[in-house]
Coordinates of C-alpha atoms in Angstrom, one line a residue:
M697 CA -36.4 -14.4 22.2
R698 CA -32.9 -15.8 22.4
A699 CA -30.8 -14.2 25.1
L700 CA -27.9 -12.1 24.0
L701 CA -24.8 -13.4 25.5
L702 CA -22.6 -10.6 26.6
P703 CA -19.6 -10.2 29.0
I704 CA -20.9 -9.8 32.6
S705 CA -19.2 -6.4 32.9
F706 CA -21.0 -5.2 29.7
M707 CA -24.3 -6.4 31.0
L708 CA -23.8 -4.5 34.2
S709 CA -23.3 -1.3 32.1
F710 CA -26.4 -1.8 30.0
G711 CA -29.5 -4.0 30.4
V712 CA -30.3 -6.2 27.4
A713 CA -33.2 -4.5 25.6
A714 CA -35.8 -6.2 23.5
Q715 CA -36.3 -5.3 19.9
Q716 CA -39.8 -5.6 18.5
G717 CA -41.5 -5.4 15.1
A718 CA -38.3 -5.3 13.0
M719 CA -39.1 -4.8 9.3
L720 CA -37.4 -3.6 6.2
S721 CA -38.5 -0.4 4.5
D722 CA -38.9 -2.1 1.1
P723 CA -40.2 -5.7 0.8
L724 CA -38.0 -6.0 -2.3
L725 CA -34.9 -5.9 0.0
L726 CA -36.2 -8.9 2.0
D727 CA -36.7 -10.9 -1.3
I728 CA -33.1 -10.1 -2.3
L729 CA -31.7 -11.1 1.1
K730 CA -33.6 -14.4 0.9
G731 CA -32.5 -15.0 -2.7
D732 CA -35.9 -14.6 -4.2
Y733 CA -35.1 -12.4 -7.2
D734 CA -34.0 -12.3 -10.8
P735 CA -30.2 -11.5 -10.8
Q736 CA -30.4 -10.2 -14.4
L737 CA -32.4 -7.2 -13.1
Y738 CA -29.2 -6.1 -11.3
A739 CA -26.6 -7.1 -13.8
A740 CA -23.9 -4.6 -14.7
T741 CA -23.5 -3.4 -18.3
Q742 CA -19.8 -4.0 -18.0
V743 CA -19.2 -7.1 -15.9
I744 CA -15.9 -7.0 -13.9
D745 CA -15.8 -10.2 -11.8
D746 CA -12.2 -11.4 -11.7
H747 CA -11.0 -11.2 -8.1
A748 CA -7.5 -10.3 -9.1
D749 CA -8.6 -7.4 -11.3
I750 CA -11.0 -6.2 -8.5
L751 CA -8.4 -6.4 -5.7
C752 CA -5.7 -4.7 -7.8
A753 CA -8.0 -1.8 -8.7
L754 CA -9.5 -1.4 -5.2
R755 CA -6.0 -0.8 -3.7
T756 CA -6.1 2.7 -5.2
E757 CA -9.9 3.3 -5.6
V758 CA -10.2 3.4 -1.8
S759 CA -9.6 7.1 -1.2
P760 CA -8.2 8.6 2.0
D761 CA -9.6 12.0 1.0
S762 CA -13.1 10.5 0.5
L763 CA -12.8 8.9 4.0
L764 CA -11.7 12.2 5.5
A765 CA -14.5 14.1 3.9
T766 CA -17.0 11.6 5.3
L767 CA -15.5 12.0 8.8
E768 CA -15.7 15.8 8.6
L769 CA -19.4 15.6 7.6
L770 CA -20.2 13.1 10.4
G771 CA -18.7 15.5 12.9
S772 CA -21.1 18.2 11.7
F773 CA -24.3 16.6 13.2
H774 CA -23.4 17.8 16.8
T775 CA -24.5 14.4 18.1
R776 CA -25.6 11.0 16.7
N777 CA -26.9 9.7 19.9
S778 CA -29.6 7.2 19.2
Y779 CA -32.1 9.1 21.4
S780 CA -31.3 12.5 19.8
D781 CA -33.4 14.6 17.5
T782 CA -34.9 12.7 14.5
T783 CA -36.7 15.7 12.8
S784 CA -33.9 18.3 12.3
N785 CA -32.3 18.4 8.9
S786 CA -28.9 19.3 10.3
T787 CA -28.4 17.8 13.8
G788 CA -29.1 14.5 15.6
I789 CA -29.4 10.9 14.6
G790 CA -32.3 11.5 12.2
A791 CA -30.3 13.9 10.0
A792 CA -27.3 11.5 10.1
R793 CA -29.4 8.5 9.1
R794 CA -31.1 10.4 6.2
W795 CA -27.8 11.7 5.0
A796 CA -26.3 8.1 5.0
H797 CA -29.4 6.8 3.2
D798 CA -29.1 9.5 0.6
R799 CA -25.4 8.7 0.3
F800 CA -26.2 5.1 -0.4
A801 CA -28.9 6.2 -2.9
A802 CA -26.4 8.4 -4.8
I803 CA -23.9 5.6 -5.0
G804 CA -26.6 3.4 -6.4
A805 CA -27.6 6.0 -9.0
A806 CA -24.0 6.3 -10.1
N807 CA -23.9 2.5 -10.6
E808 CA -26.9 1.7 -12.8
G809 CA -29.3 1.5 -9.8
R810 CA -27.6 -1.7 -8.6
L811 CA -27.1 -0.6 -5.0
L812 CA -30.5 -0.5 -3.2
P813 CA -30.8 1.7 0.0
G814 CA -33.2 1.1 2.8
Y815 CA -33.9 0.9 6.5
L816 CA -34.4 -1.8 9.1
S817 CA -36.8 -0.2 11.6
F818 CA -37.6 -1.6 15.0
D819 CA -38.9 -0.5 18.5
V820 CA -36.8 -0.7 21.6
I821 CA -38.4 -1.9 24.8
G822 CA -36.7 -2.1 28.2
A823 CA -33.5 -0.2 27.4
D824 CA -31.7 1.6 30.3
C825 CA -32.2 4.9 28.6
G826 CA -36.0 4.3 28.0
D827 CA -38.3 2.8 25.5
A828 CA -38.0 4.1 21.9
Y829 CA -39.9 3.7 18.7
G830 CA -39.0 3.8 15.1
W831 CA -35.3 3.3 15.5
K832 CA -33.5 2.5 12.2
N833 CA -30.5 0.8 10.9
V834 CA -29.4 2.3 7.5
L835 CA -28.4 -0.3 4.9
A836 CA -27.7 -0.8 1.2
V837 CA -27.9 -4.1 -0.7
L838 CA -25.8 -5.0 -3.7
P839 CA -27.6 -8.1 -5.2
G840 CA -25.4 -11.1 -6.1
R841 CA -25.6 -12.7 -9.5
D842 CA -25.9 -16.3 -8.2
T843 CA -29.0 -17.2 -6.2
T844 CA -28.2 -20.9 -6.0
D845 CA -26.3 -20.1 -2.8
A846 CA -28.4 -17.3 -1.3
S847 CA -26.0 -16.4 1.5
V848 CA -25.1 -12.8 2.1
I849 CA -22.0 -10.9 3.5
I850 CA -22.7 -8.1 5.9
I851 CA -20.2 -5.2 6.4
E852 CA -21.3 -3.1 9.3
G853 CA -20.4 -0.3 11.6
H854 CA -22.5 1.7 14.1
I855 CA -23.4 5.2 13.2
D856 CA -24.5 6.4 16.6
S857 CA -22.2 8.3 19.0
R858 CA -22.3 9.3 22.7
C859 CA -20.7 11.6 25.2
E860 CA -20.0 10.9 28.9
D861 CA -23.7 10.1 29.6
A862 CA -24.9 7.5 27.1
C863 CA -28.5 8.7 27.6
D864 CA -27.9 12.4 27.0
P865 CA -29.3 13.3 23.6
Q866 CA -28.2 16.9 23.7
C867 CA -24.5 16.9 24.5
Y868 CA -21.8 17.4 21.8
A869 CA -20.7 13.9 20.6
A870 CA -18.9 14.1 17.2
G871 CA -17.9 10.4 17.7
I872 CA -15.1 10.5 15.1
E873 CA -13.0 7.6 16.3
D874 CA -16.0 5.7 17.9
N875 CA -17.5 5.2 15.4
G876 CA -17.3 7.7 12.6
S877 CA -14.3 5.7 11.5
G878 CA -16.3 2.5 11.0
T879 CA -19.2 4.5 9.4
A880 CA -16.9 6.1 6.9
L881 CA -15.3 2.7 6.1
V882 CA -18.7 1.1 5.4
L883 CA -19.8 4.0 3.1
E884 CA -16.5 3.9 1.3
L885 CA -16.8 0.1 0.7
A886 CA -20.3 0.7 -0.8
R887 CA -18.8 3.4 -3.1
V888 CA -15.9 1.4 -4.5
M889 CA -17.5 -2.1 -4.7
S890 CA -20.8 -1.2 -6.3
R891 CA -19.5 -1.2 -9.9
Y892 CA -18.2 -4.7 -9.6
T893 CA -20.1 -8.1 -10.0
F894 CA -20.1 -10.6 -7.2
D895 CA -21.7 -14.0 -6.8
R896 CA -23.0 -13.4 -3.2
T897 CA -25.1 -10.4 -2.1
L898 CA -23.4 -7.7 -0.1
V899 CA -25.1 -5.7 2.6
F900 CA -23.5 -2.5 3.8
M901 CA -25.1 -1.6 7.2
L902 CA -24.9 1.3 9.7
T903 CA -26.5 0.3 13.0
T904 CA -28.1 2.3 15.7
G905 CA -28.1 1.9 19.4
E906 CA -24.7 0.2 19.8
E907 CA -23.8 2.6 22.6
Q908 CA -26.9 1.5 24.6
G909 CA -26.2 -2.2 24.3
L910 CA -25.8 -3.4 20.7
I911 CA -29.5 -2.8 20.0
G912 CA -29.4 -2.3 16.3
A913 CA -27.1 -5.2 15.5
T914 CA -29.3 -7.5 17.7
A915 CA -32.4 -6.4 15.8
M916 CA -30.7 -7.3 12.5
A917 CA -29.2 -10.6 13.7
E918 CA -32.6 -11.8 15.1
F919 CA -34.4 -10.5 12.0
C920 CA -32.2 -12.6 9.8
T921 CA -32.8 -15.7 12.0
A922 CA -36.5 -15.1 12.0
Q923 CA -36.7 -14.6 8.2
G924 CA -34.4 -17.5 7.3
I925 CA -31.7 -15.2 5.8
R926 CA -28.4 -17.0 5.4
I927 CA -25.3 -15.1 6.4
K928 CA -21.9 -16.2 5.1
A929 CA -20.0 -13.8 7.3
V930 CA -20.2 -10.5 9.2
Q931 CA -17.4 -7.9 9.2
N932 CA -18.0 -5.5 12.0
N933 CA -15.9 -2.3 12.0
D934 CA -15.7 -0.3 15.2
V935 CA -12.9 2.1 16.2
V936 CA -10.8 1.5 13.1
G937 CA -9.1 4.8 12.4
G938 CA -7.5 6.0 15.6
I939 CA -3.7 5.9 15.9
L940 CA -3.0 7.2 19.4
C941 CA -3.0 5.1 22.6
G942 CA -5.0 6.4 25.5
E943 CA -4.0 6.2 29.2
T944 CA -6.8 3.6 29.9
S945 CA -7.1 1.7 26.6
S946 CA -8.9 -1.6 27.2
P947 CA -6.6 -4.6 27.1
P948 CA -5.3 -6.3 25.0
S949 CA -4.2 -3.1 23.5
C950 CA -1.6 -0.5 23.1
P951 CA 1.6 -0.1 25.3
S952 CA 1.5 3.4 26.7
N953 CA -0.3 6.7 26.7
G954 CA 0.5 8.6 23.5
A955 CA 2.0 5.6 21.6
V956 CA 1.3 5.7 17.9
D957 CA 0.5 2.7 15.7
S958 CA -0.8 3.0 12.1
L959 CA 0.6 -0.2 10.8
Q960 CA -1.5 -2.8 12.7
V961 CA -5.1 -3.8 12.9
R962 CA -6.6 -6.2 15.5
L963 CA -9.2 -8.9 14.7
F964 CA -11.5 -9.9 17.6
S965 CA -13.6 -13.1 17.4
S966 CA -15.0 -15.8 19.6
G967 CA -12.4 -18.5 20.2
N968 CA -14.9 -21.4 20.8
Y969 CA -13.5 -24.1 18.5
N970 CA -17.0 -25.5 17.9
F971 CA -17.8 -22.4 16.0
P972 CA -16.1 -20.8 12.9
H973 CA -15.5 -17.3 14.1
R974 CA -11.8 -17.5 15.0
G975 CA -11.2 -19.5 11.9
F976 CA -12.7 -16.6 9.9
A977 CA -10.1 -14.3 11.5
R978 CA -7.3 -16.6 10.4
T979 CA -8.9 -16.7 6.9
V980 CA -8.8 -12.9 6.6
K981 CA -5.1 -12.9 7.7
L982 CA -4.3 -15.5 5.1
Y983 CA -6.2 -13.6 2.4
Y984 CA -4.1 -10.5 3.1
T985 CA -0.8 -12.4 3.4
E986 CA -1.3 -14.3 0.2
K987 CA -3.3 -12.0 -2.0
L988 CA -2.5 -8.4 -1.2
M989 CA 0.4 -7.7 1.2
A990 CA 3.0 -7.7 -1.6
H991 CA 0.9 -5.3 -3.7
V992 CA 0.3 -2.4 -1.2
P993 CA 2.7 0.5 -0.6
V994 CA 2.4 0.3 3.2
P995 CA 1.9 -3.4 4.4
M996 CA -0.1 -3.9 7.5
T997 CA 0.2 -6.3 10.4
I998 CA -3.0 -8.2 11.1
S999 CA -3.1 -9.4 14.7
I1000 CA -5.6 -12.2 15.7
M1001 CA -6.6 -11.5 19.3
N1002 CA -7.3 -14.2 21.9
Q1003 CA -10.7 -12.6 22.9
E1004 CA -14.0 -11.9 21.4
D1005 CA -13.6 -8.3 22.2
R1006 CA -11.6 -6.0 24.4
T1007 CA -11.7 -6.8 28.2
G1008 CA -15.1 -5.9 29.6
R1009 CA -16.3 -4.5 26.2
G1010 CA -18.7 -5.5 23.5
G1011 CA -19.3 -4.9 19.8
D1012 CA -21.9 -5.3 17.1
H1013 CA -20.4 -8.6 15.9
M1014 CA -21.5 -10.3 19.1
P1015 CA -25.3 -10.5 18.4
F1016 CA -24.5 -12.3 15.2
R1017 CA -22.4 -14.8 17.1
A1018 CA -25.4 -15.3 19.5
E1019 CA -27.5 -16.2 16.4
G1020 CA -24.8 -18.6 15.1
F1021 CA -23.5 -16.5 12.2
R1022 CA -19.8 -16.3 11.3
N1023 CA -18.4 -12.9 12.4
L1024 CA -15.4 -10.9 13.5
R1025 CA -14.6 -7.4 14.6
F1026 CA -12.0 -5.1 13.0
C1027 CA -10.4 -2.7 15.6
A1028 CA -7.5 -0.3 15.5
A1029 CA -4.3 -1.3 17.2
N1030 CA -4.6 1.8 19.4
E1031 CA -7.7 2.9 21.2
H1032 CA -8.0 6.2 23.2
G1033 CA -9.6 5.0 26.4
D1034 CA -11.6 2.2 28.0
A1035 CA -14.8 4.3 27.9
D1036 CA -15.1 4.0 31.7
V1037 CA -16.1 7.7 32.0
D1038 CA -17.5 7.3 35.5
V1039 CA -14.0 6.7 37.0
P1040 CA -12.7 10.0 38.6
G1041 CA -9.9 11.5 36.6
Y1042 CA -10.8 9.8 33.3
S1043 CA -9.1 11.9 30.6
D1044 CA -9.2 9.9 27.5
R1045 CA -11.3 10.8 24.5
Q1046 CA -13.5 7.8 23.9
H1047 CA -17.1 8.3 25.0
T1048 CA -16.6 12.0 25.6
G1049 CA -17.2 15.2 23.6
D1050 CA -13.4 15.2 22.9
D1051 CA -13.7 12.3 20.4
I1052 CA -12.9 14.6 17.5
L1053 CA -10.9 14.4 14.2
G1054 CA -7.9 16.2 15.6
V1055 CA -6.5 19.6 16.6
D1056 CA -5.2 22.8 15.0
T1057 CA -1.6 23.2 16.3
D1058 CA -0.6 26.3 14.4
N1059 CA -3.9 28.3 14.8
D1060 CA -4.6 28.5 11.1
L1061 CA -8.1 27.1 11.7
V1062 CA -7.2 23.9 9.9
V1063 CA -6.8 20.5 11.7
D1064 CA -3.1 19.5 11.2
S1065 CA -2.6 16.9 13.9
F1066 CA -5.0 14.0 13.5
F1067 CA -6.4 11.6 16.1
V1068 CA -8.1 9.6 13.3
D1069 CA -5.8 9.3 10.4
K1070 CA -7.2 9.0 6.9
N1071 CA -4.3 6.9 5.5
Y1072 CA -4.5 4.4 8.3
L1073 CA -8.3 4.2 7.9
A1074 CA -7.8 3.7 4.2
R1075 CA -5.5 0.8 4.8
N1076 CA -8.0 -0.9 7.0
T1077 CA -10.7 -0.2 4.4
V1078 CA -8.6 -2.0 1.8
I1079 CA -8.3 -5.1 4.1
N1080 CA -12.1 -5.1 4.5
V1081 CA -12.7 -4.7 0.8
M1082 CA -10.3 -7.6 0.1
S1083 CA -12.1 -9.9 2.5
A1084 CA -15.6 -9.0 1.3
T1085 CA -14.5 -9.5 -2.3
L1086 CA -13.1 -12.9 -1.8
L1087 CA -16.0 -14.0 0.4
A1088 CA -18.5 -12.8 -2.3
L1089 CA -16.7 -14.5 -5.1
G1090 CA -15.4 -17.6 -3.4
P1091 CA -16.8 -21.0 -2.4
A1092 CA -18.7 -22.1 0.6
T1093 CA -16.8 -23.8 3.5
P1094 CA -16.7 -27.6 3.0
E1095 CA -18.0 -30.0 5.7
H1096 CA -15.6 -32.5 7.1
I1097 CA -14.9 -35.0 9.8
V1098 CA -11.6 -36.0 11.5
H1099 CA -11.0 -39.5 12.8
D1100 CA -8.0 -41.4 14.2
E1101 CA -6.3 -44.1 12.2
P1102 CA -3.2 -46.2 12.9
T1103 CA -1.2 -43.9 10.6
G1104 CA -2.5 -40.7 12.2
L1105 CA -5.5 -38.3 11.8
R1106 CA -7.5 -38.5 8.6
V1107 CA -9.5 -35.6 7.4
S1108 CA -12.5 -36.6 5.2
I1109 CA -14.5 -34.0 3.2
T1110 CA -18.1 -34.9 3.5
T1111 CA -19.6 -32.1 1.3
Q1112 CA -21.2 -33.7 -1.8
H1113 CA -19.9 -31.0 -4.2
T1114 CA -16.2 -31.3 -4.4
L1115 CA -13.7 -28.5 -5.0
P1116 CA -10.3 -28.7 -6.9
E1117 CA -8.3 -28.3 -3.7
Y1118 CA -8.6 -28.1 0.1
R1119 CA -6.5 -26.6 2.8
I1120 CA -6.1 -28.2 6.2
G1121 CA -5.2 -25.9 9.1
V1122 CA -3.8 -27.5 12.3
R1123 CA -3.2 -26.0 15.7
M1124 CA -1.4 -27.8 18.5
S1125 CA -2.9 -25.6 21.3
N1126 CA -6.0 -23.5 21.8
L1127 CA -3.6 -20.7 22.8
S1128 CA -2.2 -20.6 19.2
M1129 CA -3.8 -17.7 17.3
D1130 CA -2.3 -18.7 13.9
F1131 CA -2.0 -22.2 12.4
D1132 CA 0.9 -24.3 13.5
G1133 CA 0.6 -26.3 10.3
L1134 CA -1.1 -25.6 7.0
Y1135 CA -1.5 -28.3 4.3
R1136 CA -2.9 -28.6 0.8
T1137 CA -4.5 -31.6 -0.9
T1138 CA -6.6 -32.3 -4.0
D1139 CA -8.1 -35.4 -2.3
T1140 CA -11.2 -35.5 -0.2
S1141 CA -9.4 -37.8 2.2
F1142 CA -6.1 -36.7 3.7
V1143 CA -3.9 -37.9 6.5
I1144 CA -2.3 -35.0 8.4
P1145 CA 1.5 -35.4 8.4
N1146 CA 4.0 -34.3 11.1
L1147 CA 2.0 -35.4 14.0
M1148 CA 3.2 -36.6 17.4
A1149 CA 1.7 -39.4 19.4
G1150 CA -0.3 -38.3 22.5
Q1151 CA -0.7 -34.7 21.2
A1152 CA -4.2 -33.0 20.9
Y1153 CA -4.8 -31.2 17.6
Y1154 CA -7.3 -28.6 16.4
V1155 CA -8.2 -29.2 12.8
S1156 CA -10.2 -27.0 10.4
V1157 CA -10.7 -27.1 6.6
A1158 CA -11.1 -24.6 3.8
G1159 CA -11.9 -25.2 0.1
V1160 CA -10.3 -23.6 -2.9
D1161 CA -12.1 -23.1 -6.1
A1162 CA -10.8 -23.2 -9.7
N1163 CA -10.0 -19.4 -9.5
G1164 CA -7.7 -19.8 -6.5
I1165 CA -10.2 -18.3 -4.0
M1166 CA -10.3 -19.9 -0.6
S1167 CA -13.4 -20.3 1.5
P1168 CA -13.5 -19.3 5.1
F1169 CA -12.1 -22.0 7.4
S1170 CA -14.5 -24.3 9.2
K1171 CA -15.1 -24.8 12.9
E1172 CA -12.4 -27.0 14.4
F1173 CA -12.4 -30.7 15.3
V1174 CA -10.3 -31.6 18.3
R1175 CA -8.7 -35.0 18.2
S1176 CA -5.8 -36.7 20.0
N1177 CA -3.3 -38.6 17.9
D1178 CA -2.1 -42.1 18.9
A1179 CA 0.7 -42.6 16.4
D1180 CA 3.6 -40.7 14.9
T1181 CA 3.2 -40.1 11.2
P1182 CA 5.7 -39.5 8.4
V1183 CA 6.7 -36.0 7.3
A1184 CA 5.2 -34.5 4.2
P1185 CA 5.6 -31.1 2.6
Q1186 CA 3.7 -28.2 4.1
D1187 CA 1.5 -25.8 2.2
D1188 CA 4.1 -23.4 1.0
L1189 CA 2.6 -22.2 -2.3
P1190 CA 0.0 -19.6 -1.6
F1191 CA -2.7 -18.6 -4.0
T1192 CA -1.2 -15.3 -5.2
I1193 CA -2.3 -12.6 -7.6
N1194 CA -0.2 -10.2 -9.7
C1195 CA -0.9 -6.5 -9.6
A1196 CA 0.9 -3.8 -11.5
P1197 CA 3.0 -1.7 -9.1
I1198 CA 1.4 1.4 -7.7
G1199 CA 4.8 3.1 -7.6
M1200 CA 5.9 6.3 -6.0
E1201 CA 4.0 9.3 -7.2
E1202 CA 6.3 11.6 -9.1
P1203 CA 4.5 15.0 -9.5
S1204 CA 5.1 17.1 -12.5
L1205 CA 6.9 20.5 -12.3
P1206 CA 4.7 23.0 -10.3
A1207 CA 3.5 26.0 -12.1
N1208 CA 5.4 28.3 -9.7
G1209 CA 8.7 27.2 -11.2
V1210 CA 10.0 25.3 -8.1
E1211 CA 10.3 21.6 -7.8
L1212 CA 11.1 19.1 -5.0
L1213 CA 13.7 16.7 -6.3
A1214 CA 13.6 12.9 -5.7
P1215 CA 15.3 12.3 -2.2
R1216 CA 18.5 10.3 -2.4
P1217 CA 19.1 7.6 -1.4
N1218 CA 15.6 6.3 -1.3
P1219 CA 15.0 4.0 0.6
F1220 CA 17.5 5.3 3.2
Q1221 CA 18.5 4.3 6.8
E1222 CA 19.4 7.5 8.8
H1223 CA 20.5 10.2 6.4
V1224 CA 18.8 11.4 3.2
I1225 CA 19.5 14.4 0.9
I1226 CA 16.4 16.4 0.0
G1227 CA 16.9 18.8 -3.0
V1228 CA 14.9 21.8 -4.1
R1229 CA 15.5 23.2 -7.6
V1230 CA 14.4 26.7 -8.3
H1231 CA 13.9 27.3 -12.0
T1232 CA 12.2 30.7 -11.5
R1233 CA 12.3 32.5 -8.2
P1234 CA 8.7 33.0 -7.0
A1235 CA 7.3 35.9 -5.1
Y1236 CA 6.9 34.6 -1.5
A1237 CA 7.2 35.5 2.1
T1238 CA 8.2 32.1 3.7
A1239 CA 9.4 28.7 2.4
A1240 CA 10.1 25.5 4.3
L1241 CA 10.5 21.8 4.1
R1242 CA 8.1 19.8 6.2
I1243 CA 8.6 16.1 6.9
S1244 CA 5.7 14.0 8.3
D1245 CA 5.0 10.4 8.9
M1246 CA 2.1 8.7 7.1
N1247 CA -0.2 9.5 10.1
G1248 CA 0.1 13.2 9.3
R1249 CA 2.3 13.8 12.4
R1250 CA 4.9 16.4 11.7
L1251 CA 8.5 15.2 12.5
H1252 CA 10.6 18.1 11.3
Q1253 CA 10.3 21.5 9.6
R1254 CA 13.1 23.7 8.3
A1255 CA 12.9 27.2 6.8
I1256 CA 14.7 27.5 3.4
A1257 CA 15.4 30.3 0.9
L1258 CA 14.4 30.0 -2.7
W1259 CA 17.2 31.4 -4.9
P1260 CA 17.7 30.2 -8.5
G1261 CA 19.6 27.0 -8.6
T1262 CA 19.6 23.9 -6.4
L1263 CA 19.4 23.7 -2.6
E1264 CA 20.2 20.5 -0.8
V1265 CA 19.3 19.6 2.8
D1266 CA 20.6 16.7 4.8
Y1267 CA 17.8 15.2 6.9
H1268 CA 18.8 12.9 9.8
H1269 CA 16.0 10.6 10.7
Q1270 CA 15.9 9.3 14.3
G1271 CA 12.5 7.6 14.4
P1272 CA 11.2 4.2 13.4
A1273 CA 11.3 2.7 9.9
G1274 CA 8.4 3.3 7.5
M1275 CA 7.0 5.7 4.9
L1276 CA 7.6 9.5 5.3
L1277 CA 6.3 12.4 3.3
V1278 CA 8.5 15.5 2.6
E1279 CA 6.6 18.6 1.4
L1280 CA 7.7 21.9 0.0
L1281 CA 5.8 24.7 1.7
I1282 CA 5.5 28.2 0.2
D1283 CA 3.7 30.7 2.3
G1284 CA 2.3 27.8 4.4
R1285 CA 0.8 26.0 1.4
S1286 CA 2.1 22.6 0.2
V1287 CA 3.1 23.0 -3.5
D1288 CA 5.1 19.8 -4.0
A1289 CA 5.7 16.5 -2.2
R1290 CA 7.7 13.3 -2.3
R1291 CA 7.6 10.0 -0.4
M1292 CA 10.6 8.6 1.3
I1293 CA 11.1 5.1 2.8
V1294 CA 13.1 4.5 6.0
Q1295 CA 14.5 1.0 6.1

């Protein structure tokens, strides 16, 4: 068995267990993963396969409320520790896995039976917490319509949780941030993507045993190698919904304890230029910048990190790297702790029983201050669904070579099947996370412009098909240039799509005869006027205006009186720019709401 390459500090925490006897619950799933099936058996009655139509629709089909409902349910199992009860119908990992399997099955039933649920089962030998038998990853397969390229895309997140002792199967471990957030994301992707048609097969997978050493992901990665299953890319989602920084968050991470960030997501990947992983991260960022950023109400910052994972930590993308499969990890900008629970005084939530959805600040038995925010998680879900869509509809990465010529560095495409266009990405240093130069050509042979003599360059290539979908970037060739070359135009015409504006929701007049007027001006900088028009005075005890940020954190609340006519309130905002929500509360219940943008 190939050794799993993990950071030394991670290996000190957990021994590398061996997985034995991995097998899928249904032989049909294996046939589909290997491309041995008739795509017509899984064809949709209504084929929707245009990437622009899909991306524009999925912006709003991803539901923050659906994600929140999943998080709340995941927290109800008491624990999802991989060694916990497998027979109970309500608690433990067994109940959680069966629920997830049933959820996949229900999604399939709602989509003409096209999404096929199943398990990858395996035994665990030599793990620090003891041998175990019959462990299962839960997965669902959406067969692609083109088996000429039988590569698959895997979207994964681990379903297991833990408290302070990773081997304790009894303690309370809701695991909402780590990794209920990733589990909810994977299930949501299965829900929203299953009605669409893709060329490549999609696999939605919830792994087991991540907290004891990436055991379930290793089982799947090695199973794919043994069975000859081709993987185009793996998107691992782990800790993708938390917005608060912990005191001990693992670097590179958030700035200070209590800092909030709901506008950034980090992409971790191996930076070895002989492999395509970091190029995949750059691909996802370009996808978002060019295809989607202009069409979402709250744009996100995608940060490509200069590490495969946080310092001293590991994730379920790493076993796929060990098997040579393109991969990356999505991770929230902020993380509540470094999980080093053995250090005296550790007070962060990660890997403790305090990893919960949030807290009730006004004692009404309803969570109103969220550690994991549904809107932030939804934005990360949209980035995932965008990447998976383009991977599943786009071309394969072209092969190429780079060689030095008197006029500079020439890139030659060696793949026999040519594409309409190619993009050449160039970095001048291995410390550069983004491309320093990006070029476009319709030729299979291209001399890179703007080069300096004596400078080393890192060069990678992506192909673009007739629909304007780009492949993932290749591994990099490193070459030194011996001659200055003439200047040529850079790639400044991205492959865009056009979506109808989502717009600001303008609710209709509430039945109680009171309406919240459109804030003015909107957008605003510091001051905004918020109006309330009372058409008919309702019977009520209390009324108030509540202003929150898009993380659900309350910024301001002011009591008001509801007399017939119009009341106007001047709100002075002293926080950062972004989207705010103002709500009209009557007897503590939100009856009307408007969005405001702070410039």
